[in-house]
Amino acid sequence: MIIKKVTWLELFYDLLFVAAVSKASHVLLHVEHETLSLETLGKFVLIFIPIWWAWVGQTLFVNRYGQDTVMHRIFLIIQLFFVLIMTASLSVDFDANYLPFLIGYLGLRIMTAVQYHYSHARESGHLRSTARYLGSRFWIGLTISACSLFFDSWLRYAVLYAGIILDIILPLTGRRILVKTPANTHHLLERFSLFALILLGESVVSILAVLQSSSWTGTSVGFAALTFVLIIAIWWQYYDNLEKKVDMHIQTAGQTIIYGHLFIYLSLCMLAASIQLLFLNTLHYDLMLNLLFGSALLYFASTTLVFHVYRQKQHRLGMKTLVLLTAILACFYVLNLVVHVPNVLIMGELALFFALYARITA
């Protein structure tokens, strides 16, 4: 398999998307009366998914067809403009900024579809067939999402996400075509892991927010230190597995990496928000536990799935190990429900869990 490296323009492209993800994550910080409503949580997910899918669409195109040519750079630079429009529109008041958000999203997806048509005219064999399939099918979801302009209230969002969901499902239904032009696993993992690294930086920002929101007491410093241990453990587990345990020569459509990382990215954003909410005591205790441990469980489950598929056979985790780690996390959660535990100790529990996860798997 040819090793394909991530270009500097791709990294710059990712940075702009991370700004969009960061704004979407801040929706989780809007707490009223110690409650994070299901509406707010749902709004975060609904804002996040189009951002993720627009990024994935271009990432996969570059993975199969991208070459560092002048034309490719022009396509990416135009897309960067649409990223800026979409990012500027993100806020809790999603209705007021719906039009610029839609323009940004549709602009990104249209440019990706056009790139597939451009490649279809230049490629041959299976690469040509894949470009024709994706380039033609993506217009269906785009057309449906564009029709959301003709509706108001909840119907607008129903139509928008009907198009997005169809867009997301199409590669799954066309798997038999896509496996004939397998993704470059090395490039795909490198690109997704770099994006994860930048998202992990959101948790570092949360540590700074903790230290800046109060005087430097033993509690605040201890909380920040334990949070730092948690972040390092996540980094250690993820990237040690990536470097030492993953078989980069596996050739697939890459869909486990793609869809599995949606949940990894969601969990990283939720953890970053949870760190601030936990320290500031802005959420009701039970809700805080649900958000924090739910985020940890989501990260644990999604990374386990992604790495299990691509991990070398001798390094795959056994069922006993998975049950043990799940039981540890569940025990901490139940204990905290029964006994009201100080916030710094809750963070210590999570730091210990992720340290064990890193030690056992890496």
PDB file of C-alpha atoms in Angstrom, residues 53-213:
ATOM      1  CA  TRP A  53     -20.115  15.005   7.667  1.00  0.00           C
ATOM      2  CA  ALA A  54     -18.940  17.982   5.592  1.00  0.00           C
ATOM      3  CA  TRP A  55     -15.401  17.388   6.885  1.00  0.00           C
ATOM      4  CA  VAL A  56     -15.624  13.624   6.294  1.00  0.00           C
ATOM      5  CA  GLY A  57     -16.831  14.123   2.727  1.00  0.00           C
ATOM      6  CA  GLN A  58     -13.783  16.138   1.738  1.00  0.00           C
ATOM      7  CA  THR A  59     -11.418  13.944   3.756  1.00  0.00           C
ATOM      8  CA  LEU A  60     -12.562  10.824   1.914  1.00  0.00           C
ATOM      9  CA  PHE A  61     -12.293  12.514  -1.462  1.00  0.00           C
ATOM     10  CA  VAL A  62      -8.711  13.535  -0.712  1.00  0.00           C
ATOM     11  CA  ASN A  63      -7.980  10.019   0.567  1.00  0.00           C
ATOM     12  CA  ARG A  64      -8.903   8.397  -2.746  1.00  0.00           C
ATOM     13  CA  TYR A  65      -8.338  11.121  -5.343  1.00  0.00           C
ATOM     14  CA  GLY A  66      -6.490  14.023  -3.754  1.00  0.00           C
ATOM     15  CA  GLN A  67      -3.276  15.248  -5.341  1.00  0.00           C
ATOM     16  CA  ASP A  68      -1.440  18.401  -4.358  1.00  0.00           C
ATOM     17  CA  THR A  69      -2.189  20.203  -7.613  1.00  0.00           C
ATOM     18  CA  VAL A  70      -3.232  23.783  -8.282  1.00  0.00           C
ATOM     19  CA  MET A  71      -6.803  22.697  -9.098  1.00  0.00           C
ATOM     20  CA  HIS A  72      -7.064  20.682  -5.881  1.00  0.00           C
ATOM     21  CA  ARG A  73      -5.829  23.656  -3.865  1.00  0.00           C
ATOM     22  CA  ILE A  74      -8.384  25.942  -5.509  1.00  0.00           C
ATOM     23  CA  PHE A  75     -11.211  23.550  -4.600  1.00  0.00           C
ATOM     24  CA  LEU A  76     -10.029  23.396  -0.981  1.00  0.00           C
ATOM     25  CA  ILE A  77      -9.566  27.154  -0.686  1.00  0.00           C
ATOM     26  CA  ILE A  78     -13.110  27.774  -1.960  1.00  0.00           C
ATOM     27  CA  GLN A  79     -14.370  25.291   0.613  1.00  0.00           C
ATOM     28  CA  LEU A  80     -12.511  27.142   3.358  1.00  0.00           C
ATOM     29  CA  PHE A  81     -14.678  30.174   2.594  1.00  0.00           C
ATOM     30  CA  PHE A  82     -17.837  28.101   3.097  1.00  0.00           C
ATOM     31  CA  VAL A  83     -16.380  26.748   6.370  1.00  0.00           C
ATOM     32  CA  LEU A  84     -16.027  30.329   7.591  1.00  0.00           C
ATOM     33  CA  ILE A  85     -19.648  31.106   6.685  1.00  0.00           C
ATOM     34  CA  MET A  86     -20.906  27.992   8.472  1.00  0.00           C
ATOM     35  CA  THR A  87     -18.738  28.610  11.553  1.00  0.00           C
ATOM     36  CA  ALA A  88     -19.853  32.237  11.865  1.00  0.00           C
ATOM     37  CA  SER A  89     -23.499  31.117  11.862  1.00  0.00           C
ATOM     38  CA  LEU A  90     -23.209  28.683  14.795  1.00  0.00           C
ATOM     39  CA  SER A  91     -24.936  29.717  18.008  1.00  0.00           C
ATOM     40  CA  VAL A  92     -27.535  28.579  20.507  1.00  0.00           C
ATOM     41  CA  ASP A  93     -30.112  30.586  18.562  1.00  0.00           C
ATOM     42  CA  PHE A  94     -29.863  28.291  15.552  1.00  0.00           C
ATOM     43  CA  ASP A  95     -33.099  29.561  13.935  1.00  0.00           C
ATOM     44  CA  ALA A  96     -31.810  33.115  13.530  1.00  0.00           C
ATOM     45  CA  ASN A  97     -28.715  31.964  11.639  1.00  0.00           C
ATOM     46  CA  TYR A  98     -30.222  29.094   9.673  1.00  0.00           C
ATOM     47  CA  LEU A  99     -29.696  30.582   6.189  1.00  0.00           C
ATOM     48  CA  PRO A 100     -25.926  31.220   6.460  1.00  0.00           C
ATOM     49  CA  PHE A 101     -25.496  27.794   8.096  1.00  0.00           C
ATOM     50  CA  LEU A 102     -27.324  26.153   5.193  1.00  0.00           C
ATOM     51  CA  ILE A 103     -25.306  28.112   2.631  1.00  0.00           C
ATOM     52  CA  GLY A 104     -22.059  27.058   4.294  1.00  0.00           C
ATOM     53  CA  TYR A 105     -23.053  23.392   4.539  1.00  0.00           C
ATOM     54  CA  LEU A 106     -24.483  23.134   1.017  1.00  0.00           C
ATOM     55  CA  GLY A 107     -21.505  25.002  -0.407  1.00  0.00           C
ATOM     56  CA  LEU A 108     -19.091  22.498   1.171  1.00  0.00           C
ATOM     57  CA  ARG A 109     -21.026  19.453  -0.001  1.00  0.00           C
ATOM     58  CA  ILE A 110     -21.594  20.842  -3.506  1.00  0.00           C
ATOM     59  CA  MET A 111     -17.866  21.475  -3.946  1.00  0.00           C
ATOM     60  CA  THR A 112     -17.130  17.888  -2.869  1.00  0.00           C
ATOM     61  CA  ALA A 113     -19.716  16.506  -5.325  1.00  0.00           C
ATOM     62  CA  VAL A 114     -18.222  18.645  -8.124  1.00  0.00           C
ATOM     63  CA  GLN A 115     -14.764  17.275  -7.294  1.00  0.00           C
ATOM     64  CA  TYR A 116     -16.075  13.733  -7.770  1.00  0.00           C
ATOM     65  CA  HIS A 117     -17.450  14.667 -11.198  1.00  0.00           C
ATOM     66  CA  TYR A 118     -14.093  16.227 -12.056  1.00  0.00           C
ATOM     67  CA  SER A 119     -12.303  13.017 -11.020  1.00  0.00           C
ATOM     68  CA  HIS A 120     -14.802  10.868 -12.917  1.00  0.00           C
ATOM     69  CA  ALA A 121     -13.748  12.597 -16.118  1.00  0.00           C
ATOM     70  CA  ARG A 122     -10.060  11.959 -15.420  1.00  0.00           C
ATOM     71  CA  GLU A 123      -9.945   8.491 -13.836  1.00  0.00           C
ATOM     72  CA  SER A 124     -10.517   4.996 -15.204  1.00  0.00           C
ATOM     73  CA  GLY A 125     -11.549   1.576 -13.903  1.00  0.00           C
ATOM     74  CA  HIS A 126     -12.850   1.224 -10.359  1.00  0.00           C
ATOM     75  CA  LEU A 127     -11.756   4.747  -9.411  1.00  0.00           C
ATOM     76  CA  ARG A 128     -13.958   6.103 -12.185  1.00  0.00           C
ATOM     77  CA  SER A 129     -16.938   3.984 -11.051  1.00  0.00           C
ATOM     78  CA  THR A 130     -16.571   5.093  -7.438  1.00  0.00           C
ATOM     79  CA  ALA A 131     -16.341   8.763  -8.440  1.00  0.00           C
ATOM     80  CA  ARG A 132     -19.474   8.411 -10.581  1.00  0.00           C
ATOM     81  CA  TYR A 133     -21.391   6.661  -7.794  1.00  0.00           C
ATOM     82  CA  LEU A 134     -20.530   9.175  -5.064  1.00  0.00           C
ATOM     83  CA  GLY A 135     -20.673  12.246  -7.296  1.00  0.00           C
ATOM     84  CA  SER A 136     -24.149  11.420  -8.597  1.00  0.00           C
ATOM     85  CA  ARG A 137     -25.693  10.094  -5.364  1.00  0.00           C
ATOM     86  CA  PHE A 138     -24.601  12.985  -3.159  1.00  0.00           C
ATOM     87  CA  TRP A 139     -26.754  15.371  -5.199  1.00  0.00           C
ATOM     88  CA  ILE A 140     -29.862  13.568  -3.932  1.00  0.00           C
ATOM     89  CA  GLY A 141     -29.188  14.443  -0.298  1.00  0.00           C
ATOM     90  CA  LEU A 142     -28.094  17.946  -1.262  1.00  0.00           C
ATOM     91  CA  THR A 143     -31.326  18.594  -3.137  1.00  0.00           C
ATOM     92  CA  ILE A 144     -33.460  17.374  -0.236  1.00  0.00           C
ATOM     93  CA  SER A 145     -31.539  19.508   2.290  1.00  0.00           C
ATOM     94  CA  ALA A 146     -31.798  22.574   0.022  1.00  0.00           C
ATOM     95  CA  CYS A 147     -35.594  22.162  -0.041  1.00  0.00           C
ATOM     96  CA  SER A 148     -35.630  22.948   3.699  1.00  0.00           C
ATOM     97  CA  LEU A 149     -35.649  26.628   2.677  1.00  0.00           C
ATOM     98  CA  PHE A 150     -39.300  26.249   1.687  1.00  0.00           C
ATOM     99  CA  PHE A 151     -40.397  25.168   5.172  1.00  0.00           C
ATOM    100  CA  ASP A 152     -40.680  26.740   8.600  1.00  0.00           C
ATOM    101  CA  SER A 153     -40.422  25.540  12.210  1.00  0.00           C
ATOM    102  CA  TRP A 154     -39.572  21.890  12.836  1.00  0.00           C
ATOM    103  CA  LEU A 155     -40.371  20.874   9.242  1.00  0.00           C
ATOM    104  CA  ARG A 156     -37.356  22.861   8.085  1.00  0.00           C
ATOM    105  CA  TYR A 157     -35.025  20.770  10.226  1.00  0.00           C
ATOM    106  CA  ALA A 158     -36.782  17.524   9.369  1.00  0.00           C
ATOM    107  CA  VAL A 159     -36.149  18.146   5.673  1.00  0.00           C
ATOM    108  CA  LEU A 160     -32.572  19.324   6.272  1.00  0.00           C
ATOM    109  CA  TYR A 161     -31.620  16.241   8.265  1.00  0.00           C
ATOM    110  CA  ALA A 162     -33.514  13.871   5.978  1.00  0.00           C
ATOM    111  CA  GLY A 163     -31.078  14.937   3.262  1.00  0.00           C
ATOM    112  CA  ILE A 164     -28.081  14.680   5.580  1.00  0.00           C
ATOM    113  CA  ILE A 165     -29.091  11.221   6.849  1.00  0.00           C
ATOM    114  CA  LEU A 166     -29.554   9.985   3.279  1.00  0.00           C
ATOM    115  CA  ASP A 167     -26.130  11.442   2.457  1.00  0.00           C
ATOM    116  CA  ILE A 168     -24.561   9.555   5.374  1.00  0.00           C
ATOM    117  CA  ILE A 169     -26.283   6.261   4.517  1.00  0.00           C
ATOM    118  CA  LEU A 170     -25.402   6.240   0.797  1.00  0.00           C
ATOM    119  CA  PRO A 171     -21.742   5.145   1.259  1.00  0.00           C
ATOM    120  CA  LEU A 172     -22.970   2.277   3.445  1.00  0.00           C
ATOM    121  CA  THR A 173     -25.408   1.065   0.804  1.00  0.00           C
ATOM    122  CA  GLY A 174     -22.700   1.377  -1.852  1.00  0.00           C
ATOM    123  CA  ARG A 175     -20.086  -0.532   0.111  1.00  0.00           C
ATOM    124  CA  ARG A 176     -19.726  -3.210  -2.599  1.00  0.00           C
ATOM    125  CA  ILE A 177     -18.602  -0.444  -4.981  1.00  0.00           C
ATOM    126  CA  LEU A 178     -16.364   1.378  -2.513  1.00  0.00           C
ATOM    127  CA  VAL A 179     -14.402  -1.719  -1.433  1.00  0.00           C
ATOM    128  CA  LYS A 180     -13.142  -2.013  -5.010  1.00  0.00           C
ATOM    129  CA  THR A 181     -11.311   1.269  -4.405  1.00  0.00           C
ATOM    130  CA  PRO A 182     -10.281   0.790  -0.755  1.00  0.00           C
ATOM    131  CA  ALA A 183      -9.390   3.760   1.380  1.00  0.00           C
ATOM    132  CA  ASN A 184      -5.739   4.463   2.091  1.00  0.00           C
ATOM    133  CA  THR A 185      -5.761   3.287   5.717  1.00  0.00           C
ATOM    134  CA  HIS A 186      -2.540   5.077   6.694  1.00  0.00           C
ATOM    135  CA  HIS A 187      -3.759   8.441   5.416  1.00  0.00           C
ATOM    136  CA  LEU A 188      -7.271   7.964   6.785  1.00  0.00           C
ATOM    137  CA  LEU A 189      -6.083   7.114  10.310  1.00  0.00           C
ATOM    138  CA  GLU A 190      -3.538   9.922  10.258  1.00  0.00           C
ATOM    139  CA  ARG A 191      -6.156  12.466   9.204  1.00  0.00           C
ATOM    140  CA  PHE A 192      -8.772  11.323  11.715  1.00  0.00           C
ATOM    141  CA  SER A 193      -6.241  11.062  14.538  1.00  0.00           C
ATOM    142  CA  LEU A 194      -4.918  14.576  13.890  1.00  0.00           C
ATOM    143  CA  PHE A 195      -8.460  15.900  14.116  1.00  0.00           C
ATOM    144  CA  ALA A 196      -8.943  13.968  17.368  1.00  0.00           C
ATOM    145  CA  LEU A 197      -5.730  15.504  18.731  1.00  0.00           C
ATOM    146  CA  ILE A 198      -6.991  19.010  18.073  1.00  0.00           C
ATOM    147  CA  LEU A 199     -10.327  18.169  19.708  1.00  0.00           C
ATOM    148  CA  LEU A 200      -8.452  16.801  22.716  1.00  0.00           C
ATOM    149  CA  GLY A 201      -6.990  20.271  22.998  1.00  0.00           C
ATOM    150  CA  GLU A 202     -10.496  21.495  23.887  1.00  0.00           C
ATOM    151  CA  SER A 203     -10.105  19.675  27.194  1.00  0.00           C
ATOM    152  CA  VAL A 204      -6.841  21.504  27.792  1.00  0.00           C
ATOM    153  CA  VAL A 205      -8.733  24.755  27.216  1.00  0.00           C
ATOM    154  CA  SER A 206     -11.201  23.565  29.863  1.00  0.00           C
ATOM    155  CA  ILE A 207      -8.326  23.208  32.355  1.00  0.00           C
ATOM    156  CA  LEU A 208      -7.368  26.814  31.669  1.00  0.00           C
ATOM    157  CA  ALA A 209     -10.987  27.863  32.168  1.00  0.00           C
ATOM    158  CA  VAL A 210     -11.002  26.058  35.520  1.00  0.00           C
ATOM    159  CA  LEU A 211      -7.827  27.782  36.710  1.00  0.00           C
ATOM    160  CA  GLN A 212      -8.986  31.196  35.505  1.00  0.00           C
ATOM    161  CA  SER A 213     -12.476  30.934  37.012  1.00  0.00           C
TER     162      SER A 213
END
